[in-house]
Amino acid sequence: MNVDGFRRTALVGASPNPDKYGNVILRDLLGKGFEVLPVNPKYDEIEGLRCYRSVRELPKDVDVIVFVVPPHVGLQVAKEAVEAGFKRLWFQPGAESDEIARFLDGEGIEYSFGKCIMVETSG
């Protein structure tokens, strides 16, 4: 998946904890000029940004949804994202699974496994 066209990025598993990848990735993408929409049902705001409770609440013009959650959570959220009409999903290393791949392949969704969004957006 080519990251060049990404500007508006949703982050499932965003966290206010600076030690968690859900916060490290959020701050990294913001620092690179991306618009980041945090998604986590536990928070109203993260890093001064409105936090969405679900991918269903996201604006439809999000370029990609990045997942930094365990695979069992990712599968459920991926299903919600597909139902909501999103077509590009990025699973951080450790967030992917064979079950997610089978589901997404069956839906014809573009997705990325095994690549870190922070590394891929550094060039």
Short mmCIF file of N, CA and C in Angstrom, two decimals, residues 8-97:
data_model
loop_
_atom_site.label_atom_id
_atom_site.label_comp_id
_atom_site.label_asym_id
_atom_site.label_seq_id
_atom_site.Cartn_x
_atom_site.Cartn_y
_atom_site.Cartn_z
N ARG A 8 -5.17 12.13 5.89
CA ARG A 8 -6.11 12.01 7.00
C ARG A 8 -6.13 10.55 7.44
N THR A 9 -5.60 10.32 8.64
CA THR A 9 -5.38 8.97 9.13
C THR A 9 -6.13 8.76 10.44
N ALA A 10 -6.88 7.68 10.53
CA ALA A 10 -7.51 7.31 11.80
C ALA A 10 -6.62 6.29 12.49
N LEU A 11 -6.54 6.34 13.80
CA LEU A 11 -5.69 5.43 14.57
C LEU A 11 -6.52 4.69 15.61
N VAL A 12 -6.81 3.42 15.31
CA VAL A 12 -7.57 2.57 16.23
C VAL A 12 -6.59 2.03 17.28
N GLY A 13 -6.89 2.32 18.54
CA GLY A 13 -6.00 1.93 19.63
C GLY A 13 -5.15 3.10 20.10
N ALA A 14 -5.53 4.31 19.70
CA ALA A 14 -4.83 5.51 20.17
C ALA A 14 -4.86 5.51 21.70
N SER A 15 -3.79 6.02 22.30
CA SER A 15 -3.68 5.99 23.75
C SER A 15 -3.08 7.30 24.26
N PRO A 16 -3.52 7.73 25.45
CA PRO A 16 -2.89 8.91 26.05
C PRO A 16 -1.57 8.58 26.75
N ASN A 17 -1.26 7.30 26.91
CA ASN A 17 -0.05 6.86 27.60
C ASN A 17 1.16 6.97 26.67
N PRO A 18 2.11 7.86 26.98
CA PRO A 18 3.25 8.07 26.08
C PRO A 18 4.15 6.85 25.91
N ASP A 19 3.99 5.84 26.74
CA ASP A 19 4.79 4.62 26.63
C ASP A 19 4.17 3.59 25.69
N LYS A 20 2.94 3.82 25.27
CA LYS A 20 2.23 2.85 24.41
C LYS A 20 2.36 3.25 22.95
N TYR A 21 2.41 2.24 22.07
CA TYR A 21 2.52 2.51 20.64
C TYR A 21 1.35 3.33 20.12
N GLY A 22 0.19 3.19 20.74
CA GLY A 22 -0.97 3.97 20.33
C GLY A 22 -0.77 5.47 20.52
N ASN A 23 0.18 5.86 21.36
CA ASN A 23 0.52 7.27 21.53
C ASN A 23 1.76 7.63 20.73
N VAL A 24 2.73 6.74 20.70
CA VAL A 24 3.96 6.99 19.94
C VAL A 24 3.63 7.21 18.46
N ILE A 25 2.79 6.36 17.90
CA ILE A 25 2.39 6.48 16.49
C ILE A 25 1.61 7.77 16.27
N LEU A 26 0.69 8.07 17.17
CA LEU A 26 -0.10 9.30 17.06
C LEU A 26 0.80 10.52 16.98
N ARG A 27 1.74 10.64 17.91
CA ARG A 27 2.63 11.79 17.94
C ARG A 27 3.56 11.81 16.73
N ASP A 28 4.02 10.63 16.30
CA ASP A 28 4.89 10.54 15.13
C ASP A 28 4.18 11.07 13.88
N LEU A 29 2.96 10.60 13.65
CA LEU A 29 2.23 11.03 12.46
C LEU A 29 1.88 12.52 12.51
N LEU A 30 1.50 13.00 13.68
CA LEU A 30 1.21 14.44 13.83
C LEU A 30 2.47 15.25 13.50
N GLY A 31 3.61 14.80 13.99
CA GLY A 31 4.86 15.49 13.75
C GLY A 31 5.26 15.52 12.29
N LYS A 32 4.74 14.58 11.51
CA LYS A 32 5.03 14.52 10.07
C LYS A 32 3.98 15.26 9.24
N GLY A 33 3.04 15.91 9.92
CA GLY A 33 2.06 16.72 9.21
C GLY A 33 0.77 16.02 8.85
N PHE A 34 0.57 14.80 9.34
CA PHE A 34 -0.67 14.09 9.07
C PHE A 34 -1.78 14.60 9.98
N GLU A 35 -2.99 14.58 9.49
CA GLU A 35 -4.15 14.80 10.34
C GLU A 35 -4.49 13.43 10.92
N VAL A 36 -4.52 13.34 12.24
CA VAL A 36 -4.77 12.05 12.89
C VAL A 36 -6.06 12.13 13.69
N LEU A 37 -6.91 11.12 13.49
CA LEU A 37 -8.16 11.03 14.23
C LEU A 37 -8.07 9.81 15.15
N PRO A 38 -7.85 10.03 16.45
CA PRO A 38 -7.75 8.91 17.38
C PRO A 38 -9.08 8.19 17.54
N VAL A 39 -9.01 6.86 17.65
CA VAL A 39 -10.21 6.04 17.88
C VAL A 39 -9.95 5.17 19.11
N ASN A 40 -10.74 5.39 20.17
CA ASN A 40 -10.66 4.59 21.38
C ASN A 40 -11.91 4.91 22.20
N PRO A 41 -12.72 3.89 22.49
CA PRO A 41 -13.98 4.15 23.21
C PRO A 41 -13.80 4.63 24.65
N LYS A 42 -12.58 4.54 25.18
CA LYS A 42 -12.36 4.89 26.59
C LYS A 42 -12.09 6.37 26.83
N TYR A 43 -11.83 7.14 25.75
CA TYR A 43 -11.39 8.53 25.95
C TYR A 43 -12.19 9.50 25.08
N ASP A 44 -12.33 10.73 25.60
CA ASP A 44 -12.98 11.80 24.84
C ASP A 44 -11.95 12.58 24.04
N GLU A 45 -10.70 12.61 24.54
CA GLU A 45 -9.65 13.40 23.92
C GLU A 45 -8.30 12.75 24.18
N ILE A 46 -7.43 12.77 23.17
CA ILE A 46 -6.05 12.29 23.32
C ILE A 46 -5.14 13.29 22.62
N GLU A 47 -4.11 13.73 23.32
CA GLU A 47 -3.15 14.71 22.78
C GLU A 47 -3.86 15.96 22.23
N GLY A 48 -4.95 16.35 22.90
CA GLY A 48 -5.67 17.55 22.50
C GLY A 48 -6.60 17.35 21.31
N LEU A 49 -6.72 16.11 20.83
CA LEU A 49 -7.57 15.81 19.68
C LEU A 49 -8.84 15.10 20.12
N ARG A 50 -9.94 15.41 19.46
CA ARG A 50 -11.18 14.68 19.73
C ARG A 50 -10.94 13.20 19.47
N CYS A 51 -11.38 12.36 20.38
CA CYS A 51 -11.23 10.92 20.21
C CYS A 51 -12.59 10.33 19.84
N TYR A 52 -12.59 9.55 18.77
CA TYR A 52 -13.81 8.90 18.30
C TYR A 52 -13.99 7.58 19.05
N ARG A 53 -15.22 7.28 19.40
CA ARG A 53 -15.50 6.06 20.15
C ARG A 53 -15.49 4.82 19.26
N SER A 54 -15.74 5.01 17.96
CA SER A 54 -15.84 3.89 17.03
C SER A 54 -15.50 4.37 15.63
N VAL A 55 -15.07 3.44 14.77
CA VAL A 55 -14.80 3.80 13.37
C VAL A 55 -16.07 4.24 12.67
N ARG A 56 -17.22 3.84 13.18
CA ARG A 56 -18.49 4.26 12.57
C ARG A 56 -18.69 5.77 12.67
N GLU A 57 -18.07 6.41 13.67
CA GLU A 57 -18.22 7.86 13.88
C GLU A 57 -17.29 8.68 13.00
N LEU A 58 -16.31 8.04 12.38
CA LEU A 58 -15.30 8.77 11.60
C LEU A 58 -15.89 9.43 10.36
N PRO A 59 -15.32 10.57 9.95
CA PRO A 59 -15.71 11.15 8.67
C PRO A 59 -15.37 10.18 7.55
N LYS A 60 -16.13 10.21 6.48
CA LYS A 60 -15.94 9.24 5.39
C LYS A 60 -14.72 9.51 4.53
N ASP A 61 -14.08 10.68 4.70
CA ASP A 61 -12.92 11.00 3.86
C ASP A 61 -11.58 10.65 4.50
N VAL A 62 -11.58 9.73 5.45
CA VAL A 62 -10.34 9.23 6.04
C VAL A 62 -9.61 8.40 4.98
N ASP A 63 -8.31 8.67 4.79
CA ASP A 63 -7.53 7.98 3.77
C ASP A 63 -7.18 6.55 4.16
N VAL A 64 -6.89 6.32 5.43
CA VAL A 64 -6.50 4.99 5.90
C VAL A 64 -6.81 4.89 7.39
N ILE A 65 -7.16 3.69 7.81
CA ILE A 65 -7.34 3.42 9.24
C ILE A 65 -6.18 2.53 9.67
N VAL A 66 -5.41 3.00 10.64
CA VAL A 66 -4.26 2.27 11.18
C VAL A 66 -4.70 1.58 12.48
N PHE A 67 -4.35 0.30 12.58
CA PHE A 67 -4.72 -0.51 13.75
C PHE A 67 -3.50 -0.80 14.60
N VAL A 68 -3.59 -0.47 15.89
CA VAL A 68 -2.55 -0.82 16.85
C VAL A 68 -3.25 -1.42 18.09
N VAL A 69 -3.97 -2.51 17.80
CA VAL A 69 -4.75 -3.25 18.80
C VAL A 69 -4.50 -4.74 18.59
N PRO A 70 -4.80 -5.56 19.60
CA PRO A 70 -4.65 -7.01 19.42
C PRO A 70 -5.54 -7.51 18.28
N PRO A 71 -5.13 -8.60 17.60
CA PRO A 71 -5.90 -9.10 16.45
C PRO A 71 -7.37 -9.37 16.73
N HIS A 72 -7.72 -9.88 17.91
CA HIS A 72 -9.14 -10.18 18.17
C HIS A 72 -9.97 -8.90 18.21
N VAL A 73 -9.38 -7.81 18.65
CA VAL A 73 -10.07 -6.51 18.61
C VAL A 73 -10.08 -5.98 17.18
N GLY A 74 -8.94 -6.12 16.51
CA GLY A 74 -8.81 -5.64 15.14
C GLY A 74 -9.81 -6.26 14.19
N LEU A 75 -10.08 -7.54 14.36
CA LEU A 75 -11.03 -8.23 13.49
C LEU A 75 -12.41 -7.58 13.61
N GLN A 76 -12.86 -7.37 14.83
CA GLN A 76 -14.17 -6.77 15.04
C GLN A 76 -14.23 -5.35 14.48
N VAL A 77 -13.19 -4.57 14.74
CA VAL A 77 -13.17 -3.18 14.26
C VAL A 77 -13.04 -3.15 12.73
N ALA A 78 -12.28 -4.09 12.16
CA ALA A 78 -12.17 -4.16 10.70
C ALA A 78 -13.54 -4.42 10.08
N LYS A 79 -14.32 -5.30 10.68
CA LYS A 79 -15.67 -5.57 10.18
C LYS A 79 -16.52 -4.30 10.23
N GLU A 80 -16.42 -3.55 11.33
CA GLU A 80 -17.16 -2.30 11.44
C GLU A 80 -16.70 -1.29 10.39
N ALA A 81 -15.39 -1.24 10.15
CA ALA A 81 -14.83 -0.30 9.17
C ALA A 81 -15.33 -0.62 7.76
N VAL A 82 -15.34 -1.90 7.42
CA VAL A 82 -15.82 -2.32 6.10
C VAL A 82 -17.31 -1.99 5.96
N GLU A 83 -18.08 -2.27 6.99
CA GLU A 83 -19.51 -1.94 6.96
C GLU A 83 -19.74 -0.44 6.80
N ALA A 84 -18.83 0.36 7.36
CA ALA A 84 -18.95 1.82 7.28
C ALA A 84 -18.43 2.37 5.95
N GLY A 85 -17.86 1.49 5.11
CA GLY A 85 -17.44 1.91 3.78
C GLY A 85 -15.97 2.25 3.60
N PHE A 86 -15.15 1.98 4.61
CA PHE A 86 -13.72 2.27 4.48
C PHE A 86 -13.04 1.18 3.68
N LYS A 87 -12.08 1.59 2.84
CA LYS A 87 -11.47 0.67 1.87
C LYS A 87 -9.99 0.39 2.10
N ARG A 88 -9.31 1.17 2.99
CA ARG A 88 -7.88 0.97 3.22
C ARG A 88 -7.61 0.83 4.71
N LEU A 89 -7.05 -0.32 5.09
CA LEU A 89 -6.76 -0.61 6.49
C LEU A 89 -5.30 -1.01 6.63
N TRP A 90 -4.65 -0.48 7.65
CA TRP A 90 -3.22 -0.73 7.89
C TRP A 90 -3.08 -1.35 9.27
N PHE A 91 -2.53 -2.55 9.34
CA PHE A 91 -2.36 -3.25 10.61
C PHE A 91 -0.89 -3.22 11.00
N GLN A 92 -0.60 -2.56 12.11
CA GLN A 92 0.76 -2.50 12.61
C GLN A 92 1.24 -3.93 12.94
N PRO A 93 2.54 -4.19 12.89
CA PRO A 93 3.05 -5.51 13.26
C PRO A 93 2.50 -5.94 14.62
N GLY A 94 1.95 -7.14 14.67
CA GLY A 94 1.33 -7.66 15.88
C GLY A 94 -0.17 -7.48 15.93
N ALA A 95 -0.70 -6.63 15.06
CA ALA A 95 -2.15 -6.39 15.04
C ALA A 95 -2.84 -7.26 14.00
N GLU A 96 -2.06 -7.92 13.14
CA GLU A 96 -2.62 -8.70 12.05
C GLU A 96 -2.90 -10.15 12.46
N SER A 97 -3.70 -10.84 11.65
CA SER A 97 -3.95 -12.26 11.85
C SER A 97 -4.44 -12.88 10.55
#
